[in-house]
Amino acid sequence: MNRLIFALAFAAHKHRDQRRKDVAASPYINHPIALADVLANEAGVDDEDVLIAAILHDTVEDTDTTADELRRTFGRAITELVLEVTDDKSLPKAERKRLQVAGAGRLSRGARLVKLADKICNLRDIARSPPAGWPLERQQAYFDWAKAVGDGLRGTHPRLEQLFDEAFGARPAHP
Ligand code: ZN
């Protein structure tokens, strides 16, 4: 429990100046907390390394945090989980998106859990409060891409996959 609280404080500090893309510009830290909440309290995942990796999952991709820093602070196992779900930002966005679909099946079980929770939370966020300036087509394209990633993660955790399907069921559409 202490390690988990420490990870929360670490991530809150690293993401302190970031906001989500929704119209309300919610604090970024709400997102990693939501992942951990889905995993622990909706899906019953109690693997502490996975919950901590969920809290830290965007620190390397979206802040100045380095893999070395994570390794020194949280150890090798958690760091590997975070790196598995970290995009290579030197690649163009379309290529990163393609790699997420192509690479989903090669992830470790822990990384699959984090990735499923990440997509569940992003789909819920878009359905509830889409990013500012995203037309319907872009929201739908995100849902369809997330579904392609999710399809590569099947057979990992039935409850989490059910939550994913429920989140996908809210795919935005013309009235
Ligand atoms: Zn995320």
PDB file of C-alpha atoms and ligand atoms in Angstrom:
ATOM      1  CA  MET A   1       0.000   0.000   0.000  1.00  0.00           C
ATOM      2  CA  ASN A   2       2.812   2.439   0.822  1.00  0.00           C
ATOM      3  CA  ARG A   3       4.429   1.784  -2.566  1.00  0.00           C
ATOM      4  CA  LEU A   4       1.136   2.498  -4.275  1.00  0.00           C
ATOM      5  CA  ILE A   5       0.661   5.785  -2.417  1.00  0.00           C
ATOM      6  CA  PHE A   6       4.238   6.720  -3.289  1.00  0.00           C
ATOM      7  CA  ALA A   7       3.539   6.017  -6.974  1.00  0.00           C
ATOM      8  CA  LEU A   8       0.459   8.265  -6.783  1.00  0.00           C
ATOM      9  CA  ALA A   9       2.510  11.097  -5.303  1.00  0.00           C
ATOM     10  CA  PHE A  10       5.263  10.548  -7.910  1.00  0.00           C
ATOM     11  CA  ALA A  11       2.812  10.574 -10.832  1.00  0.00           C
ATOM     12  CA  ALA A  12       0.886  13.560  -9.435  1.00  0.00           C
ATOM     13  CA  HIS A  13       4.135  15.505  -9.283  1.00  0.00           C
ATOM     14  CA  LYS A  14       5.265  14.454 -12.776  1.00  0.00           C
ATOM     15  CA  HIS A  15       1.914  15.275 -14.379  1.00  0.00           C
ATOM     16  CA  ARG A  16       1.341  18.407 -12.280  1.00  0.00           C
ATOM     17  CA  ASP A  17       1.266  20.846 -15.197  1.00  0.00           C
ATOM     18  CA  GLN A  18      -0.715  18.649 -17.610  1.00  0.00           C
ATOM     19  CA  ARG A  19      -4.416  18.637 -18.377  1.00  0.00           C
ATOM     20  CA  ARG A  20      -6.613  16.134 -20.221  1.00  0.00           C
ATOM     21  CA  LYS A  21      -7.936  17.049 -23.648  1.00  0.00           C
ATOM     22  CA  ASP A  22     -11.596  17.288 -22.578  1.00  0.00           C
ATOM     23  CA  VAL A  23     -13.379  20.631 -22.712  1.00  0.00           C
ATOM     24  CA  ALA A  24     -13.084  21.028 -18.939  1.00  0.00           C
ATOM     25  CA  ALA A  25      -9.290  20.403 -19.169  1.00  0.00           C
ATOM     26  CA  SER A  26      -9.407  17.965 -16.240  1.00  0.00           C
ATOM     27  CA  PRO A  27      -6.197  17.414 -14.229  1.00  0.00           C
ATOM     28  CA  TYR A  28      -4.100  14.758 -16.014  1.00  0.00           C
ATOM     29  CA  ILE A  29      -3.602  12.691 -12.860  1.00  0.00           C
ATOM     30  CA  ASN A  30      -7.321  11.802 -12.901  1.00  0.00           C
ATOM     31  CA  HIS A  31      -6.515   9.508 -15.844  1.00  0.00           C
ATOM     32  CA  PRO A  32      -3.893   7.203 -14.221  1.00  0.00           C
ATOM     33  CA  ILE A  33      -6.011   7.118 -11.056  1.00  0.00           C
ATOM     34  CA  ALA A  34      -9.020   6.047 -13.156  1.00  0.00           C
ATOM     35  CA  LEU A  35      -6.971   3.176 -14.660  1.00  0.00           C
ATOM     36  CA  ALA A  36      -5.987   1.887 -11.232  1.00  0.00           C
ATOM     37  CA  ASP A  37      -9.594   2.228 -10.052  1.00  0.00           C
ATOM     38  CA  VAL A  38     -10.935   0.225 -13.011  1.00  0.00           C
ATOM     39  CA  LEU A  39      -8.331  -2.491 -12.500  1.00  0.00           C
ATOM     40  CA  ALA A  40      -8.668  -2.789  -8.728  1.00  0.00           C
ATOM     41  CA  ASN A  41     -12.312  -2.027  -8.078  1.00  0.00           C
ATOM     42  CA  GLU A  42     -14.151  -2.941 -11.272  1.00  0.00           C
ATOM     43  CA  ALA A  43     -12.035  -5.851 -12.515  1.00  0.00           C
ATOM     44  CA  GLY A  44     -10.729  -7.170  -9.173  1.00  0.00           C
ATOM     45  CA  VAL A  45      -7.048  -7.030 -10.182  1.00  0.00           C
ATOM     46  CA  ASP A  46      -4.944  -7.102  -7.013  1.00  0.00           C
ATOM     47  CA  ASP A  47      -1.421  -7.428  -8.441  1.00  0.00           C
ATOM     48  CA  GLU A  48       0.339  -4.442  -6.867  1.00  0.00           C
ATOM     49  CA  ASP A  49       2.946  -4.169  -9.632  1.00  0.00           C
ATOM     50  CA  VAL A  50       0.171  -3.891 -12.215  1.00  0.00           C
ATOM     51  CA  LEU A  51      -1.711  -1.244 -10.205  1.00  0.00           C
ATOM     52  CA  ILE A  52       1.479   0.772  -9.722  1.00  0.00           C
ATOM     53  CA  ALA A  53       2.373   0.436 -13.414  1.00  0.00           C
ATOM     54  CA  ALA A  54      -1.122   1.734 -14.237  1.00  0.00           C
ATOM     55  CA  ILE A  55      -0.510   4.807 -12.096  1.00  0.00           C
ATOM     56  CA  LEU A  56       2.865   5.373 -13.758  1.00  0.00           C
ATOM     57  CA  HIS A  57       1.876   4.309 -17.289  1.00  0.00           C
ATOM     58  CA  ASP A  58       2.128   7.746 -18.945  1.00  0.00           C
ATOM     59  CA  THR A  59       5.097   9.155 -16.996  1.00  0.00           C
ATOM     60  CA  VAL A  60       7.798   8.143 -19.501  1.00  0.00           C
ATOM     61  CA  GLU A  61       5.683   8.908 -22.567  1.00  0.00           C
ATOM     62  CA  ASP A  62       4.328  12.263 -21.452  1.00  0.00           C
ATOM     63  CA  THR A  63       6.685  13.735 -18.822  1.00  0.00           C
ATOM     64  CA  ASP A  64      10.435  14.126 -18.291  1.00  0.00           C
ATOM     65  CA  THR A  65      10.578  10.800 -16.398  1.00  0.00           C
ATOM     66  CA  THR A  66      13.252   8.421 -17.701  1.00  0.00           C
ATOM     67  CA  ALA A  67      13.355   4.641 -17.609  1.00  0.00           C
ATOM     68  CA  ASP A  68      16.435   4.843 -15.366  1.00  0.00           C
ATOM     69  CA  GLU A  69      14.604   7.049 -12.917  1.00  0.00           C
ATOM     70  CA  LEU A  70      11.695   4.607 -12.767  1.00  0.00           C
ATOM     71  CA  ARG A  71      14.088   1.688 -12.316  1.00  0.00           C
ATOM     72  CA  ARG A  72      15.866   3.362  -9.416  1.00  0.00           C
ATOM     73  CA  THR A  73      12.589   4.415  -7.816  1.00  0.00           C
ATOM     74  CA  PHE A  74      10.248   1.461  -8.444  1.00  0.00           C
ATOM     75  CA  GLY A  75      12.455  -1.418  -9.552  1.00  0.00           C
ATOM     76  CA  ARG A  76      12.845  -3.385 -12.751  1.00  0.00           C
ATOM     77  CA  ALA A  77       9.508  -5.262 -12.922  1.00  0.00           C
ATOM     78  CA  ILE A  78       7.290  -2.157 -12.722  1.00  0.00           C
ATOM     79  CA  THR A  79       9.571  -0.259 -15.097  1.00  0.00           C
ATOM     80  CA  GLU A  80       9.343  -3.020 -17.707  1.00  0.00           C
ATOM     81  CA  LEU A  81       5.538  -2.911 -17.504  1.00  0.00           C
ATOM     82  CA  VAL A  82       5.529   0.855 -18.013  1.00  0.00           C
ATOM     83  CA  LEU A  83       7.947   0.626 -20.946  1.00  0.00           C
ATOM     84  CA  GLU A  84       5.817  -2.052 -22.602  1.00  0.00           C
ATOM     85  CA  VAL A  85       2.904   0.403 -22.762  1.00  0.00           C
ATOM     86  CA  THR A  86       5.045   3.425 -23.690  1.00  0.00           C
ATOM     87  CA  ASP A  87       4.926   4.592 -27.326  1.00  0.00           C
ATOM     88  CA  ASP A  88       8.148   5.563 -29.091  1.00  0.00           C
ATOM     89  CA  LYS A  89       7.568   9.291 -29.474  1.00  0.00           C
ATOM     90  CA  SER A  90      10.277   9.574 -32.139  1.00  0.00           C
ATOM     91  CA  LEU A  91       7.877   7.805 -34.546  1.00  0.00           C
ATOM     92  CA  PRO A  92       5.055   9.561 -36.410  1.00  0.00           C
ATOM     93  CA  LYS A  93       1.674   9.296 -34.719  1.00  0.00           C
ATOM     94  CA  ALA A  94       0.133   7.040 -37.387  1.00  0.00           C
ATOM     95  CA  GLU A  95       3.046   4.612 -37.062  1.00  0.00           C
ATOM     96  CA  ARG A  96       2.723   4.559 -33.256  1.00  0.00           C
ATOM     97  CA  LYS A  97      -0.962   3.764 -33.624  1.00  0.00           C
ATOM     98  CA  ARG A  98      -0.215   0.979 -36.099  1.00  0.00           C
ATOM     99  CA  LEU A  99       2.412  -0.499 -33.763  1.00  0.00           C
ATOM    100  CA  GLN A 100      -0.048  -0.567 -30.858  1.00  0.00           C
ATOM    101  CA  VAL A 101      -2.369  -2.764 -32.927  1.00  0.00           C
ATOM    102  CA  ALA A 102       0.411  -4.960 -34.313  1.00  0.00           C
ATOM    103  CA  GLY A 103       2.182  -5.343 -30.952  1.00  0.00           C
ATOM    104  CA  ALA A 104      -0.804  -5.945 -28.661  1.00  0.00           C
ATOM    105  CA  GLY A 105      -0.496  -9.719 -28.854  1.00  0.00           C
ATOM    106  CA  ARG A 106       3.157  -9.678 -27.796  1.00  0.00           C
ATOM    107  CA  LEU A 107       2.644  -7.812 -24.515  1.00  0.00           C
ATOM    108  CA  SER A 108       3.086  -9.483 -21.138  1.00  0.00           C
ATOM    109  CA  ARG A 109      -0.049 -10.226 -19.154  1.00  0.00           C
ATOM    110  CA  GLY A 110       0.524  -7.276 -16.827  1.00  0.00           C
ATOM    111  CA  ALA A 111       1.000  -4.868 -19.723  1.00  0.00           C
ATOM    112  CA  ARG A 112      -2.174  -6.199 -21.365  1.00  0.00           C
ATOM    113  CA  LEU A 113      -4.152  -5.428 -18.219  1.00  0.00           C
ATOM    114  CA  VAL A 114      -2.786  -1.879 -18.100  1.00  0.00           C
ATOM    115  CA  LYS A 115      -3.436  -1.352 -21.823  1.00  0.00           C
ATOM    116  CA  LEU A 116      -7.010  -2.645 -21.603  1.00  0.00           C
ATOM    117  CA  ALA A 117      -7.701  -0.331 -18.660  1.00  0.00           C
ATOM    118  CA  ASP A 118      -6.127   2.580 -20.560  1.00  0.00           C
ATOM    119  CA  LYS A 119      -8.387   2.040 -23.549  1.00  0.00           C
ATOM    120  CA  ILE A 120     -11.477   1.555 -21.328  1.00  0.00           C
ATOM    121  CA  CYS A 121     -10.785   4.874 -19.602  1.00  0.00           C
ATOM    122  CA  ASN A 122     -10.095   6.740 -22.848  1.00  0.00           C
ATOM    123  CA  LEU A 123     -13.286   5.415 -24.479  1.00  0.00           C
ATOM    124  CA  ARG A 124     -15.325   6.377 -21.431  1.00  0.00           C
ATOM    125  CA  ASP A 125     -13.773   9.843 -21.375  1.00  0.00           C
ATOM    126  CA  ILE A 126     -14.473  10.456 -25.066  1.00  0.00           C
ATOM    127  CA  ALA A 127     -18.059   9.191 -24.759  1.00  0.00           C
ATOM    128  CA  ARG A 128     -18.680  11.338 -21.686  1.00  0.00           C
ATOM    129  CA  SER A 129     -16.792  14.481 -22.645  1.00  0.00           C
ATOM    130  CA  PRO A 130     -14.997  14.442 -26.006  1.00  0.00           C
ATOM    131  CA  PRO A 131     -11.728  16.317 -26.465  1.00  0.00           C
ATOM    132  CA  ALA A 132     -12.236  19.934 -27.460  1.00  0.00           C
ATOM    133  CA  GLY A 133     -12.382  20.254 -31.240  1.00  0.00           C
ATOM    134  CA  TRP A 134     -12.833  16.542 -32.014  1.00  0.00           C
ATOM    135  CA  PRO A 135     -15.607  16.107 -34.602  1.00  0.00           C
ATOM    136  CA  LEU A 136     -17.756  12.971 -34.490  1.00  0.00           C
ATOM    137  CA  GLU A 137     -15.655  11.255 -37.184  1.00  0.00           C
ATOM    138  CA  ARG A 138     -12.479  11.639 -35.161  1.00  0.00           C
ATOM    139  CA  GLN A 139     -14.171  10.275 -32.037  1.00  0.00           C
ATOM    140  CA  GLN A 140     -15.429   7.297 -34.051  1.00  0.00           C
ATOM    141  CA  ALA A 141     -11.980   6.739 -35.553  1.00  0.00           C
ATOM    142  CA  TYR A 142     -10.492   6.618 -32.038  1.00  0.00           C
ATOM    143  CA  PHE A 143     -13.108   4.076 -30.949  1.00  0.00           C
ATOM    144  CA  ASP A 144     -12.397   1.909 -33.998  1.00  0.00           C
ATOM    145  CA  TRP A 145      -8.638   2.051 -33.464  1.00  0.00           C
ATOM    146  CA  ALA A 146      -9.029   1.249 -29.752  1.00  0.00           C
ATOM    147  CA  LYS A 147     -11.206  -1.723 -30.742  1.00  0.00           C
ATOM    148  CA  ALA A 148      -8.443  -2.999 -33.044  1.00  0.00           C
ATOM    149  CA  VAL A 149      -5.962  -2.773 -30.147  1.00  0.00           C
ATOM    150  CA  GLY A 150      -8.485  -4.404 -27.803  1.00  0.00           C
ATOM    151  CA  ASP A 151      -9.037  -7.263 -30.249  1.00  0.00           C
ATOM    152  CA  GLY A 152      -5.325  -8.052 -29.975  1.00  0.00           C
ATOM    153  CA  LEU A 153      -5.655  -8.280 -26.194  1.00  0.00           C
ATOM    154  CA  ARG A 154      -8.466 -10.861 -26.103  1.00  0.00           C
ATOM    155  CA  GLY A 155      -8.138 -13.850 -23.830  1.00  0.00           C
ATOM    156  CA  THR A 156      -6.431 -11.884 -21.070  1.00  0.00           C
ATOM    157  CA  HIS A 157      -9.058 -11.085 -18.447  1.00  0.00           C
ATOM    158  CA  PRO A 158     -12.787 -11.727 -19.127  1.00  0.00           C
ATOM    159  CA  ARG A 159     -14.123  -9.100 -16.739  1.00  0.00           C
ATOM    160  CA  LEU A 160     -11.809  -6.409 -18.102  1.00  0.00           C
ATOM    161  CA  GLU A 161     -12.713  -7.373 -21.662  1.00  0.00           C
ATOM    162  CA  GLN A 162     -16.397  -7.112 -20.742  1.00  0.00           C
ATOM    163  CA  LEU A 163     -15.789  -3.608 -19.383  1.00  0.00           C
ATOM    164  CA  PHE A 164     -13.999  -2.793 -22.639  1.00  0.00           C
ATOM    165  CA  ASP A 165     -16.967  -4.013 -24.675  1.00  0.00           C
ATOM    166  CA  GLU A 166     -19.331  -1.933 -22.542  1.00  0.00           C
ATOM    167  CA  ALA A 167     -17.171   1.152 -23.043  1.00  0.00           C
ATOM    168  CA  PHE A 168     -17.031   0.486 -26.796  1.00  0.00           C
ATOM    169  CA  GLY A 169     -20.839   0.170 -26.795  1.00  0.00           C
ATOM    170  CA  ALA A 170     -21.003   3.931 -26.202  1.00  0.00           C
ATOM    171  CA  ARG A 171     -19.292   4.616 -29.578  1.00  0.00           C
ATOM    172  CA  PRO A 172     -20.558   8.058 -30.618  1.00  0.00           C
ATOM    173  CA  ALA A 173     -22.924   8.082 -33.585  1.00  0.00           C
ATOM    174  CA  HIS A 174     -25.200  10.473 -35.422  1.00  0.00           C
ATOM    175  CA  PRO A 175     -28.552  10.728 -33.616  1.00  0.00           C
TER     176      PRO A 175
HETATM  177 ZN    ZN B   1      -3.138   6.576 -20.651  1.00  0.00          ZN
END
